[in-house]
PDB file of C-alpha atoms in Angstrom:
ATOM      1  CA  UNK A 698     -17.066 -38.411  61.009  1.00  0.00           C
ATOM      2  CA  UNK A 699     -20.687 -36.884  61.186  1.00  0.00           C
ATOM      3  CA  UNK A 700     -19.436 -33.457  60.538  1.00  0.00           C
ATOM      4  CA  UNK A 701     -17.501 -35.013  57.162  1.00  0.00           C
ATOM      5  CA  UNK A 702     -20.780 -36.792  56.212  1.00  0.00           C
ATOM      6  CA  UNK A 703     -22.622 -33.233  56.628  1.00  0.00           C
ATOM      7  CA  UNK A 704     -20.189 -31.456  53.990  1.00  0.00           C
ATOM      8  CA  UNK A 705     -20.254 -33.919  51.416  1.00  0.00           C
ATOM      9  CA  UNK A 706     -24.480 -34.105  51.716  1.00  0.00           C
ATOM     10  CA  UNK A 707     -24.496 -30.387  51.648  1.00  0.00           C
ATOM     11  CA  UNK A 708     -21.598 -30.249  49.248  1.00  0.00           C
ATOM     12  CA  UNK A 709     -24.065 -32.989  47.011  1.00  0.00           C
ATOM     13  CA  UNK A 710     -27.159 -30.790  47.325  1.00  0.00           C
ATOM     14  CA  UNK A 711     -25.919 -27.530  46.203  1.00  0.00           C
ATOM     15  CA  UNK A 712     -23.661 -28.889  43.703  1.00  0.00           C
ATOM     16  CA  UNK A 713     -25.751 -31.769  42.377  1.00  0.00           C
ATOM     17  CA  UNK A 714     -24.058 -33.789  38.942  1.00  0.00           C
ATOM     18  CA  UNK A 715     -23.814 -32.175  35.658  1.00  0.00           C
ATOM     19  CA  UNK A 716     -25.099 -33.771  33.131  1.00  0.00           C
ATOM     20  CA  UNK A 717     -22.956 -33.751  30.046  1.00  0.00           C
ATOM     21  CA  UNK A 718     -24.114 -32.915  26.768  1.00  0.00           C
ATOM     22  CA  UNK A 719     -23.469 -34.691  23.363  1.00  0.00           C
ATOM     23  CA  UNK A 720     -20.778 -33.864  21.327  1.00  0.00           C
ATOM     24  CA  UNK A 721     -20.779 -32.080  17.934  1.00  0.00           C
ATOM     25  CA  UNK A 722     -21.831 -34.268  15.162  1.00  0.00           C
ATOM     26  CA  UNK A 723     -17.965 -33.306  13.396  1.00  0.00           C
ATOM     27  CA  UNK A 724     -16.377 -34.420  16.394  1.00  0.00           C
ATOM     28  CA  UNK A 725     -18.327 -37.666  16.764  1.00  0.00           C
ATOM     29  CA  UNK A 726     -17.520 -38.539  13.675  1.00  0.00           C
ATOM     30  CA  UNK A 727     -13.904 -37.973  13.874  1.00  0.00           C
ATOM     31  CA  UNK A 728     -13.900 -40.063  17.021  1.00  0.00           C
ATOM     32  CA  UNK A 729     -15.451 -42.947  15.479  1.00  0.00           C
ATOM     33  CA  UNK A 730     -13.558 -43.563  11.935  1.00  0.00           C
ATOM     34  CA  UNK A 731     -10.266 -44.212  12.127  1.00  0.00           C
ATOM     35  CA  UNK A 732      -7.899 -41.528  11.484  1.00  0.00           C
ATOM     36  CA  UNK A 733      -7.029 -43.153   7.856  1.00  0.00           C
ATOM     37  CA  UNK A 734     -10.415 -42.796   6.730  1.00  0.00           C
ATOM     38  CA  UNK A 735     -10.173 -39.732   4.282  1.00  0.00           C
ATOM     39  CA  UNK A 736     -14.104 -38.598   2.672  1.00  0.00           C
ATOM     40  CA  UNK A 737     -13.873 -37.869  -0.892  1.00  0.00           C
ATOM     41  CA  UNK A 738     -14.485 -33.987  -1.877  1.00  0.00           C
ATOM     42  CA  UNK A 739     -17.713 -34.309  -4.015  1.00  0.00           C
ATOM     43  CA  UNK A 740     -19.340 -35.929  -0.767  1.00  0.00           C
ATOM     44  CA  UNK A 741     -18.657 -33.256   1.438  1.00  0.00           C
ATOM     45  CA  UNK A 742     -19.444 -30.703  -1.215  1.00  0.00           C
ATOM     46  CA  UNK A 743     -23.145 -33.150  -2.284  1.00  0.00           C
ATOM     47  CA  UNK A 744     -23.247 -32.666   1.944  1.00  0.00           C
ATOM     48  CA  UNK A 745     -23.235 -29.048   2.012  1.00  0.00           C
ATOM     49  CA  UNK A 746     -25.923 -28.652  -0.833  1.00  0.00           C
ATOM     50  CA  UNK A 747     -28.055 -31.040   0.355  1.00  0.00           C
ATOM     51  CA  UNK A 748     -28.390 -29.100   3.697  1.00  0.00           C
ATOM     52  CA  UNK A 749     -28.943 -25.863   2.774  1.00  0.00           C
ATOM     53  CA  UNK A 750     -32.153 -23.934   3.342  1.00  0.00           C
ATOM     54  CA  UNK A 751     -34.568 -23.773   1.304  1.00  0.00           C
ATOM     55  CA  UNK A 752     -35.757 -20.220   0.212  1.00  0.00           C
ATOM     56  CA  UNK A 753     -38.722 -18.804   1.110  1.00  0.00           C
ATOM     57  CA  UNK A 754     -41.153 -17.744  -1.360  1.00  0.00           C
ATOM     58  CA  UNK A 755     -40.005 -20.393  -3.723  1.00  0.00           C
ATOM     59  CA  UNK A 756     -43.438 -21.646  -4.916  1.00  0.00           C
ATOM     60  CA  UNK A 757     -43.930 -18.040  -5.800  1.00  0.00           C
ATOM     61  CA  UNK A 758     -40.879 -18.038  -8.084  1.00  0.00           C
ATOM     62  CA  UNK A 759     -42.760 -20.000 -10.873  1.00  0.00           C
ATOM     63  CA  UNK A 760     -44.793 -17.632 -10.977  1.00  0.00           C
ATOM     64  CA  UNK A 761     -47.965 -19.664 -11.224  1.00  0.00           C
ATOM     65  CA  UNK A 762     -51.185 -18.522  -9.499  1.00  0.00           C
ATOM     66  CA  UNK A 763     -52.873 -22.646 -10.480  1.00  0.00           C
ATOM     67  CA  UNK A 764     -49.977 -24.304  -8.816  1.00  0.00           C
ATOM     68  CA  UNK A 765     -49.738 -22.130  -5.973  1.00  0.00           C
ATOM     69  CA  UNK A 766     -54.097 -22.969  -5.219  1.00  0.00           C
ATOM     70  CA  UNK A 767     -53.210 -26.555  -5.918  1.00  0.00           C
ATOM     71  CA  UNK A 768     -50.070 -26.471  -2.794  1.00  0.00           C
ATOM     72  CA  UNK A 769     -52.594 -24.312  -0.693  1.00  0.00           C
ATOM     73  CA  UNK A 770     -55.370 -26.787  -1.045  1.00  0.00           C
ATOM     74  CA  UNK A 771     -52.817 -30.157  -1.049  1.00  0.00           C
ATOM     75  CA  UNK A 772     -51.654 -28.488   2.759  1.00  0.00           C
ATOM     76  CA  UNK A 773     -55.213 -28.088   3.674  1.00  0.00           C
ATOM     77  CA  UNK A 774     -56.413 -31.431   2.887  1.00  0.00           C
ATOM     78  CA  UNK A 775     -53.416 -33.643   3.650  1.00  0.00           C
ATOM     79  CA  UNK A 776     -53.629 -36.258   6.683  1.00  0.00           C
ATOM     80  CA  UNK A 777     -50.041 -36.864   7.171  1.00  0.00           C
ATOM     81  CA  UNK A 778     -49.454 -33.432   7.368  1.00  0.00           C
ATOM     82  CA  UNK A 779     -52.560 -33.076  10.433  1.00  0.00           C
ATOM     83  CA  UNK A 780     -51.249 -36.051  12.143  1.00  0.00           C
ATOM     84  CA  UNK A 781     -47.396 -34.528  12.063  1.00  0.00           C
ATOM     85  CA  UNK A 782     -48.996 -31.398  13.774  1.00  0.00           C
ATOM     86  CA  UNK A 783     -50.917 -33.538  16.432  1.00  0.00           C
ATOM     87  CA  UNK A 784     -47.197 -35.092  16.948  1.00  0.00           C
ATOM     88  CA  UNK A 785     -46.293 -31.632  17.694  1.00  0.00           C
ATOM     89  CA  UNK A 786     -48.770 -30.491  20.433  1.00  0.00           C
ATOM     90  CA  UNK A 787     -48.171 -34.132  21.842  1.00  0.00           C
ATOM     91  CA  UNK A 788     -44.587 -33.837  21.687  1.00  0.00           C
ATOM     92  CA  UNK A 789     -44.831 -30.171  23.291  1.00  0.00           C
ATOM     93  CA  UNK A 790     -47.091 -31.752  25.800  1.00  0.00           C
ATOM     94  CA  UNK A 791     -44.414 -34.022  26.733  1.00  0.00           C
ATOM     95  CA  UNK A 792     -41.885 -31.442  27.216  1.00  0.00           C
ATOM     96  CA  UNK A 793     -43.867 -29.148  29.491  1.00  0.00           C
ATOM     97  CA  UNK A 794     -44.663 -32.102  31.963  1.00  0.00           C
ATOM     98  CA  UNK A 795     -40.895 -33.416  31.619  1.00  0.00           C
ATOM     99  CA  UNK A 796     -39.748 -29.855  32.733  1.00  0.00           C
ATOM    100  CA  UNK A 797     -42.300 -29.490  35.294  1.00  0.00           C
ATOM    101  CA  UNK A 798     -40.762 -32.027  37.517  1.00  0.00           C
ATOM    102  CA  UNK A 799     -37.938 -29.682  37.646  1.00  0.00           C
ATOM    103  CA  UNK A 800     -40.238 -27.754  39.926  1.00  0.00           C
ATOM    104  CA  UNK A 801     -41.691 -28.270  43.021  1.00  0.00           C
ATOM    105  CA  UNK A 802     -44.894 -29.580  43.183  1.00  0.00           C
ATOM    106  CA  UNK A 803     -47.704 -28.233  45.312  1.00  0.00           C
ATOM    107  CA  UNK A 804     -51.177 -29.466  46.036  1.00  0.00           C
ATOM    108  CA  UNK A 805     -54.198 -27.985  48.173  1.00  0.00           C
ATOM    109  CA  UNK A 806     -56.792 -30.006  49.411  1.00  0.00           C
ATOM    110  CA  UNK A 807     -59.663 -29.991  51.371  1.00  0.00           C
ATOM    111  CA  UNK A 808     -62.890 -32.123  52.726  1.00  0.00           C
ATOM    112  CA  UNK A 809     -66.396 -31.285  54.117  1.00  0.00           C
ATOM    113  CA  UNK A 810     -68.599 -34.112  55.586  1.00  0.00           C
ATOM    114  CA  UNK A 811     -71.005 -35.514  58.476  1.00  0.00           C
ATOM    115  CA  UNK A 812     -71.676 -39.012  58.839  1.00  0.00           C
ATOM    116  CA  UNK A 813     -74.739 -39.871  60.978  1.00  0.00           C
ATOM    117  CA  UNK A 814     -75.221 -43.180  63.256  1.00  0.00           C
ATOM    118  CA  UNK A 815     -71.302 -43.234  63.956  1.00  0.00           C
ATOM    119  CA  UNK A 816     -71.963 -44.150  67.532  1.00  0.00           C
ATOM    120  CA  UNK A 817     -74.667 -45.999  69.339  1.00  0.00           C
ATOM    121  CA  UNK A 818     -76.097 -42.837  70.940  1.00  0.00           C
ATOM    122  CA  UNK A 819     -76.698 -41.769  66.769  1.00  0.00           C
ATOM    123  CA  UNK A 820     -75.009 -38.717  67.471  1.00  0.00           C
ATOM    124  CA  UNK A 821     -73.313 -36.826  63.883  1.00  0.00           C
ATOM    125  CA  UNK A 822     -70.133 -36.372  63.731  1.00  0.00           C
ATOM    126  CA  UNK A 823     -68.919 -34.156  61.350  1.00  0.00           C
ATOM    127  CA  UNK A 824     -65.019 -34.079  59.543  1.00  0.00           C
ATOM    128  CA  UNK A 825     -63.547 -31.047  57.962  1.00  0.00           C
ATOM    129  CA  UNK A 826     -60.299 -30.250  56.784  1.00  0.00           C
ATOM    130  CA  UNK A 827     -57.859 -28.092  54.558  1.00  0.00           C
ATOM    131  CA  UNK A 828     -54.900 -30.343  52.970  1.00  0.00           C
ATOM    132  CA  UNK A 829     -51.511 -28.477  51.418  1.00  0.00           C
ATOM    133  CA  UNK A 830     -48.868 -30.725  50.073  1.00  0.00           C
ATOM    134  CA  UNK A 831     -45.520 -29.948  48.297  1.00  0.00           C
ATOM    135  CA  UNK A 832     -42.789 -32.008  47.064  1.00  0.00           C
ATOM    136  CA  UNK A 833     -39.718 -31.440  45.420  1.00  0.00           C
ATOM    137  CA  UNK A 834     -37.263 -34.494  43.973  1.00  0.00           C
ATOM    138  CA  UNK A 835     -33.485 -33.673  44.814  1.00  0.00           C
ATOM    139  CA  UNK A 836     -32.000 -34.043  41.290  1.00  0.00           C
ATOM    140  CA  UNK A 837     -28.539 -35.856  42.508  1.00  0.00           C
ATOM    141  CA  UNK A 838     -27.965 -38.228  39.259  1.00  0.00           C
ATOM    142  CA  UNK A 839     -29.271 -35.542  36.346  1.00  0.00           C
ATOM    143  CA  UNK A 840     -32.306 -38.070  35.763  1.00  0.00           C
ATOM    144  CA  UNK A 841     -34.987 -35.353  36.185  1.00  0.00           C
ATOM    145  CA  UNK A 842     -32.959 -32.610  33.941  1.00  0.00           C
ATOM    146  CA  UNK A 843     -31.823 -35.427  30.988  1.00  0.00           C
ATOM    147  CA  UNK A 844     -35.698 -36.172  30.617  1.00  0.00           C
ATOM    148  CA  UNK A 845     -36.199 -32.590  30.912  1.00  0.00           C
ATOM    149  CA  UNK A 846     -33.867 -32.513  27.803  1.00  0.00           C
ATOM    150  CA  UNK A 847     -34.819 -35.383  26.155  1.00  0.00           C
ATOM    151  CA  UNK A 848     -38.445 -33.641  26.001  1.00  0.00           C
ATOM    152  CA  UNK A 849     -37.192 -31.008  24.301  1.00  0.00           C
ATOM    153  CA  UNK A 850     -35.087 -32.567  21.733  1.00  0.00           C
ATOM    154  CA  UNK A 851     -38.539 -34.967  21.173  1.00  0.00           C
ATOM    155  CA  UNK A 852     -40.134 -31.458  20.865  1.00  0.00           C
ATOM    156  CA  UNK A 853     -37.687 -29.604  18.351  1.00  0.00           C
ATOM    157  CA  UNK A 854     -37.502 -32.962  16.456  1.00  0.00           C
ATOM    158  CA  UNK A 855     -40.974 -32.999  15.565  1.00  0.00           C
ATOM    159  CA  UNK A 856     -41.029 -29.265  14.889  1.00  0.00           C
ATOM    160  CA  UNK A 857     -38.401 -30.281  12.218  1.00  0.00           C
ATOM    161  CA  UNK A 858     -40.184 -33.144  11.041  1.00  0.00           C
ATOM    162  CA  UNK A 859     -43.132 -30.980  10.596  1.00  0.00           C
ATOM    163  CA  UNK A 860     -41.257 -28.568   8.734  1.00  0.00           C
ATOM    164  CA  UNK A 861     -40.265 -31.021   6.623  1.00  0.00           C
ATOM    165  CA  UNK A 862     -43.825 -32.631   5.859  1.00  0.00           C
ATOM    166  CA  UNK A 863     -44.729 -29.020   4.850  1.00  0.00           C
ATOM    167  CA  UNK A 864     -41.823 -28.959   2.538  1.00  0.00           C
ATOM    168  CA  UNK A 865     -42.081 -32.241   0.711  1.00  0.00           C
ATOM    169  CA  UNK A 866     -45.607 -32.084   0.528  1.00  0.00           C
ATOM    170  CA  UNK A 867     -45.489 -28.553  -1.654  1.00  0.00           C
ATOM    171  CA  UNK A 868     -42.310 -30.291  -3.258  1.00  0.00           C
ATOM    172  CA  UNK A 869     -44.568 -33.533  -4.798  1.00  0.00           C
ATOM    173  CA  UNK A 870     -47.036 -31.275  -5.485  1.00  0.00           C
ATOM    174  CA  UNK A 871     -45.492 -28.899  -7.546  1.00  0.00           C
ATOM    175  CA  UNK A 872     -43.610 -31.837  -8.777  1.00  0.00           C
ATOM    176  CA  UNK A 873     -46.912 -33.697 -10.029  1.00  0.00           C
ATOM    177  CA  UNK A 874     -48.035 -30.408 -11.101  1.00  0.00           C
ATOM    178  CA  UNK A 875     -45.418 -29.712 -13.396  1.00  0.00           C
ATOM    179  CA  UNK A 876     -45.406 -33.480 -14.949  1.00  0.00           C
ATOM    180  CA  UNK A 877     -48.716 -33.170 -15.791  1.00  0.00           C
ATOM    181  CA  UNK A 878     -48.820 -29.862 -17.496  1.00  0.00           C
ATOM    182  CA  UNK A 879     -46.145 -31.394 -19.545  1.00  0.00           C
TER     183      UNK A 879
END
């Protein structure tokens, strides 16, 4: 019985749990609406559009050296757009420390010191010492790895949301820009 509870431990720690990943958004979708349900073809086409990528160099297609200043100086000055790059850092922040439990962690430590009048002969007694820890938590249930992930989806999420601040911040400018020159 002990030698049977020694495979499956050993077994457990070199084989650990996967940890299954979402599925495609496509395939979600299909899974949840019933089989009946049939999307119309301008709102897959409208779907398509809508997510393409925008082309760089786009502001320079107007050709317009007053609007381009005006998007320039609208990025430099804008406060949503400062505090969606402070998400960023924090958000990359996050990631590195969820990853890093992945890791072993190791600590050194140490401590110099006399204390005098310990005894009642007043003799000094002095304490030193060099500390090393390390510790390591055995994955089993994927808890350390799905935070590991989840700080990287937080991560590329903001990236994207930053992208998109950039974006519709040039967008309404360009936008007010071109309602009032008319």
């Amino acid at each position: 019985m002990l030698r049977k509870g020694a495979v499956l431990a050993l077994a457990i720690l070199l084989g650990g749990c996967a940890v299954e990943q979402p599925k495609p958004v496509e395939e979600a979708g299909r899974e949840a609406l019933p089989e009946t349900t049939r999307i119309p073809l301008d709102y897959q086409a409208a779907a398509k559009i809508a997510m393409g990528d925008v082309e760089d160099g786009w502001l320079a297609s107007f050709n317009d050296p007053k609007l381009e200043s005006l998007v320039v100086e609208a990025l430099e000055h804008n406060l949503n757009l400062r505090a969606a790059v402070a998400r960023v850092d924090t958000a990359a922040g996050y990631a590195v420390q969820a990853s890093a439990e992945l890791k072993p962690a190791i600590g050194l430590g140490g401590s110099l010191g006399a204390q005098e009048g310990f005894s009642s002969s007043d003799l000094a007694l002095s304490t030193s010492g060099l500390k090393l820890n390390a510790s390591w938590e055995l994955d089993l249930w994927g808890r350390v790895r799905a935070q590991a992930a989840a700080g990287e989806a937080a991560f590329e999420a903001a990236q994207f949301q930053l992208e998109w601040v950039y974006r519709s911040l040039a967008a309404q400018t360009a936008k007010t820009w071109f309602l009032v020159s008319e």
